CSV table of C-alpha atoms and ligand atoms in Angstrom, one decimal:
chain,number,residue,atom,x,y,z
A,1120,MET,CA,32.5,-1.9,-8.3
A,1121,VAL,CA,35.4,-3.9,-8.3
A,1122,PRO,CA,34.3,-6.9,-5.5
A,1123,SER,CA,35.8,-7.0,-2.4
A,1124,THR,CA,36.5,-9.6,0.5
A,1125,GLY,CA,36.9,-9.0,4.5
A,1126,ILE,CA,40.8,-9.8,3.9
A,1127,ASN,CA,40.9,-6.8,1.0
A,1128,LYS,CA,38.9,-4.9,1.7
A,1129,VAL,CA,39.0,-1.0,0.0
A,1130,LYS,CA,40.1,2.2,1.7
A,1131,ALA,CA,37.6,4.2,2.1
A,1132,ALA,CA,37.9,8.4,2.9
A,1133,VAL,CA,35.1,9.8,5.0
A,1134,PHE,CA,34.3,13.5,4.7
A,1135,ILE,CA,32.5,15.3,7.4
A,1136,SER,CA,31.6,18.4,8.1
A,1137,GLY,CA,29.0,18.5,11.4
A,1138,THR,CA,28.2,15.9,14.3
A,1139,GLY,CA,29.4,13.0,12.1
A,1140,SER,CA,27.1,10.6,13.7
A,1141,ASN,CA,27.0,9.0,9.8
A,1142,LEU,CA,30.5,9.0,10.5
A,1143,LYS,CA,31.1,7.0,14.2
A,1144,SER,CA,27.7,4.1,12.5
A,1145,LEU,CA,30.0,4.4,9.1
A,1146,ILE,CA,33.2,4.0,11.4
A,1147,LYS,CA,30.7,0.4,13.1
A,1148,PHE,CA,30.4,-1.0,10.0
A,1149,SER,CA,34.0,-0.7,8.6
A,1150,LYS,CA,34.7,-2.8,11.4
A,1151,THR,CA,32.7,-6.0,11.1
A,1152,LYS,CA,33.5,-8.6,8.5
A,1153,LYS,CA,32.1,-7.7,6.3
A,1154,SER,CA,32.6,-4.3,5.5
A,1155,PRO,CA,33.3,-4.2,2.1
A,1156,ILE,CA,35.4,-0.9,3.3
A,1157,SER,CA,38.2,-0.3,5.9
A,1158,ILE,CA,38.3,4.2,7.0
A,1159,SER,CA,41.3,5.4,6.2
A,1160,LEU,CA,40.5,9.1,6.6
A,1161,ILE,CA,38.8,10.7,7.4
A,1162,VAL,CA,37.7,14.9,5.6
A,1163,THR,CA,36.9,18.1,6.3
A,1164,ASN,CA,36.5,22.1,6.4
A,1165,ASN,CA,35.4,22.4,9.9
A,1166,SER,CA,37.9,22.9,12.3
A,1167,LYS,CA,35.3,22.5,15.2
A,1168,ALA,CA,33.3,19.6,13.4
A,1169,LYS,CA,32.2,17.3,16.7
A,1170,GLY,CA,31.9,14.9,14.1
A,1171,LEU,CA,36.3,14.5,14.3
A,1172,ASP,CA,35.4,13.5,18.4
A,1173,PHE,CA,35.9,9.9,16.4
A,1174,SER,CA,38.9,10.1,14.7
A,1175,LYS,CA,40.5,10.2,17.6
A,1176,ILE,CA,38.4,7.5,19.4
A,1177,TYR,CA,39.2,4.9,16.6
A,1178,LYS,CA,42.5,6.3,15.1
A,1179,ILE,CA,42.3,6.9,12.7
A,1180,LYS,CA,44.0,9.9,10.1
A,1181,ARG,CA,42.5,13.3,9.9
A,1182,LYS,CA,42.8,16.7,7.3
A,1183,ILE,CA,41.4,19.3,7.3
A,1184,PHE,CA,41.5,21.7,4.6
A,1185,ASN,CA,39.5,25.5,5.0
A,1186,PHE,CA,37.7,25.6,1.2
A,1187,LYS,CA,39.6,29.8,1.1
A,1188,ASP,CA,40.5,28.9,-2.2
A,1189,LYS,CA,38.8,26.5,-3.8
A,1190,LYS,CA,40.9,24.7,-6.6
A,1191,ILE,CA,44.3,24.2,-4.9
A,1192,THR,CA,42.3,22.5,-2.2
A,1193,GLU,CA,40.7,20.3,-4.0
A,1194,LYS,CA,43.8,19.4,-5.2
A,1195,LYS,CA,45.6,19.3,-2.3
A,1196,ILE,CA,42.5,16.8,-1.2
A,1197,LEU,CA,43.3,14.9,-4.1
A,1198,LEU,CA,46.8,14.2,-3.4
A,1199,GLU,CA,46.5,13.3,0.7
A,1200,LEU,CA,43.8,10.6,-0.7
A,1201,LYS,CA,46.0,10.0,-3.6
A,1202,LYS,CA,49.0,9.5,-0.5
A,1203,ASN,CA,46.3,6.9,1.3
A,1204,LYS,CA,45.3,4.7,-1.3
A,1205,ILE,CA,41.7,5.9,-0.8
A,1206,TYR,CA,39.4,3.7,-2.9
A,1207,ILE,CA,36.3,5.4,-2.4
A,1208,ILE,CA,34.4,8.5,-0.3
A,1209,CYS,CA,30.8,8.9,1.7
A,1210,LEU,CA,30.4,11.7,2.1
A,1211,ALA,CA,28.9,13.0,5.2
A,1212,GLY,CA,27.4,15.7,6.0
A,1213,PHE,CA,29.8,17.9,3.9
A,1214,MET,CA,28.8,21.2,3.2
A,1215,LYS,CA,30.7,21.6,0.6
A,1216,ILE,CA,30.1,21.3,-3.0
A,1217,LEU,CA,32.2,19.5,-5.1
A,1218,SER,CA,33.8,20.7,-8.1
A,1219,LYS,CA,33.1,19.6,-11.4
A,1220,SER,CA,37.1,18.1,-11.9
A,1221,PHE,CA,37.1,16.8,-8.2
A,1222,ILE,CA,34.4,15.0,-9.1
A,1223,GLU,CA,35.5,13.4,-12.0
A,1224,ASN,CA,38.9,12.4,-10.5
A,1225,PHE,CA,36.9,9.8,-8.6
A,1226,LYS,CA,33.7,9.4,-11.4
A,1227,GLY,CA,31.3,6.8,-9.4
A,1228,LYS,CA,33.0,6.4,-6.5
A,1229,ILE,CA,31.8,9.1,-4.5
A,1230,LEU,CA,28.9,8.5,-2.6
A,1231,ASN,CA,26.3,10.7,-0.8
A,1232,ILE,CA,23.1,10.8,1.8
A,1233,HIS,CA,20.9,12.6,1.6
A,1234,PRO,CA,17.8,13.6,4.0
A,1235,SER,CA,14.9,13.8,1.9
A,1236,LEU,CA,13.7,10.7,-1.1
A,1237,LEU,CA,15.6,12.7,-3.7
A,1238,PRO,CA,14.3,13.7,-6.1
A,1239,LYS,CA,12.8,15.2,-4.0
A,1240,TYR,CA,14.0,18.4,-1.4
A,1241,LYS,CA,17.1,18.2,-2.6
A,1242,GLY,CA,18.8,21.1,-1.0
A,1243,LEU,CA,18.7,22.2,2.2
A,1244,ASN,CA,15.6,22.2,4.9
A,1245,THR,CA,14.9,18.6,4.2
A,1246,TYR,CA,12.2,18.7,6.9
A,1247,LYS,CA,11.0,21.4,7.0
A,1248,ARG,CA,9.8,21.2,3.5
A,1249,ALA,CA,8.1,18.3,3.4
A,1250,LEU,CA,5.9,18.9,6.0
A,1251,ASP,CA,5.0,22.0,5.0
A,1252,LYS,CA,4.4,19.8,1.9
A,1253,LYS,CA,2.5,17.7,4.0
A,1254,GLU,CA,3.5,14.5,2.9
A,1255,LYS,CA,2.7,11.7,4.2
A,1256,TYR,CA,6.2,10.0,4.2
A,1257,SER,CA,10.0,10.8,3.6
A,1258,GLY,CA,13.2,9.6,3.9
A,1259,CYS,CA,16.8,9.1,3.7
A,1260,THR,CA,18.6,8.1,0.1
A,1261,VAL,CA,22.3,7.2,-0.6
A,1262,HIS,CA,23.2,8.4,-4.5
A,1263,TYR,CA,26.0,8.8,-6.4
A,1264,VAL,CA,27.3,12.5,-6.6
A,1265,THR,CA,27.7,14.2,-9.9
A,1266,SER,CA,28.2,17.6,-10.3
A,1267,LYS,CA,24.4,18.9,-10.3
A,1268,LEU,CA,23.3,18.8,-6.7
A,1269,ASP,CA,21.6,15.7,-5.8
A,1270,SER,CA,20.9,14.6,-8.2
A,1271,GLY,CA,23.5,11.0,-9.0
A,1272,LYS,CA,22.1,8.3,-9.5
A,1273,ILE,CA,20.1,6.8,-6.4
A,1274,ILE,CA,21.8,2.9,-4.6
A,1275,ILE,CA,19.4,2.8,-2.4
A,1276,GLN,CA,16.5,4.5,-0.5
A,1277,ARG,CA,14.3,4.2,3.2
A,1278,LYS,CA,11.0,5.8,3.5
A,1279,VAL,CA,10.0,6.7,7.4
A,1280,LYS,CA,6.7,7.3,7.8
A,1281,ILE,CA,5.2,11.7,9.1
A,1282,ASN,CA,2.6,11.9,12.2
A,1283,LYS,CA,1.3,14.4,12.2
A,1284,LYS,CA,2.4,15.7,15.8
A,1285,ASP,CA,6.1,15.8,13.7
A,1286,THR,CA,8.7,19.1,13.4
A,1287,PRO,CA,11.3,19.2,11.7
A,1288,LYS,CA,13.5,18.7,15.5
A,1289,THR,CA,11.1,14.6,15.2
A,1290,LEU,CA,11.6,14.1,11.8
A,1291,ALA,CA,15.1,14.6,11.4
A,1292,LYS,CA,16.0,12.3,14.5
A,1293,LYS,CA,13.8,9.9,13.2
A,1294,ILE,CA,15.9,10.0,9.7
A,1295,LEU,CA,19.0,10.3,10.5
A,1296,LYS,CA,17.9,6.7,12.8
A,1297,GLN,CA,17.5,5.1,9.2
A,1298,GLU,CA,20.1,6.8,7.9
A,1299,HIS,CA,22.2,5.5,9.9
A,1300,LYS,CA,21.4,1.3,8.3
A,1301,LEU,CA,20.7,3.0,5.0
A,1302,TYR,CA,25.1,3.9,4.8
A,1303,PRO,CA,25.9,1.0,5.7
A,1304,GLU,CA,23.9,-1.0,3.1
A,1305,ALA,CA,24.2,0.7,0.7
A,1306,LEU,CA,28.0,-0.1,0.4
A,1307,LEU,CA,27.1,-3.7,0.5
A,1308,LYS,CA,24.2,-3.6,-2.1
A,1309,ILE,CA,27.1,-1.8,-4.4
A,1310,PHE,CA,30.5,-4.3,-3.1
A,1311,SER,CA,28.2,-6.7,-4.5
A,1312,PRO,CA,28.8,-8.7,-6.9
B,234,GRF,C1,22.0,14.3,8.1
B,234,GRF,O1,20.6,14.0,7.8
B,234,GRF,C2,23.4,13.5,6.2
B,234,GRF,O2,21.7,13.3,5.2
B,234,GRF,C3,22.4,15.0,5.6
B,234,GRF,O3,24.0,15.8,7.0
B,234,GRF,C4,23.1,15.3,8.1
B,234,GRF,C5,24.4,14.8,8.6
B,234,GRF,O4,24.6,13.9,9.7
B,234,GRF,N1,24.0,15.1,5.1
B,234,GRF,P1,26.1,13.6,10.7
B,234,GRF,O5,27.3,14.8,10.9
B,234,GRF,O6,26.0,12.4,10.7
B,234,GRF,O7,25.1,13.0,11.9
């Protein structure tokens, strides 16, 4: 990845569908001197996403796209990304699967955060599945996005201990707390010379 300095941060877009707690942590990080990115666009497929509040709070441009026709929508998104000179995309709880051709357009520049220790538990319901398997640990992973779901090269992972009393809800909370630290760490890692 192109090295970036404090003065010359690369422009990032964050894609969300829900609460946006990772978006919030990324925004806070992006405002620090050491951050290689600045966030200039928030993209969502969900006009009711709670995370859109952060666009107001932090005065970051937002764009809502309905994915009725995926091909057309993705074209519109690509145009918007170009218009805003976006260099890197961070998926953060974005619930739509991007097409191969979209990903090709941003090859090696789309990241995602996933609440499991990939390659274990790709897809949804990761907490319940880890608990059902009586895992001792779960965690979170930041990885590059390829056209194969949750299968791109792993950038960084963080383990979280599972206790006997954990439920999907308590485990999700513990993992999310680590996610908020891990995404910024992943960005620092990929931009470090
Ligand atoms: C996180 O658990 C993330 O790993 C997954 O979706 C969730 C998004 O949470 N991809 P939030 O919207 O960032 O709070």
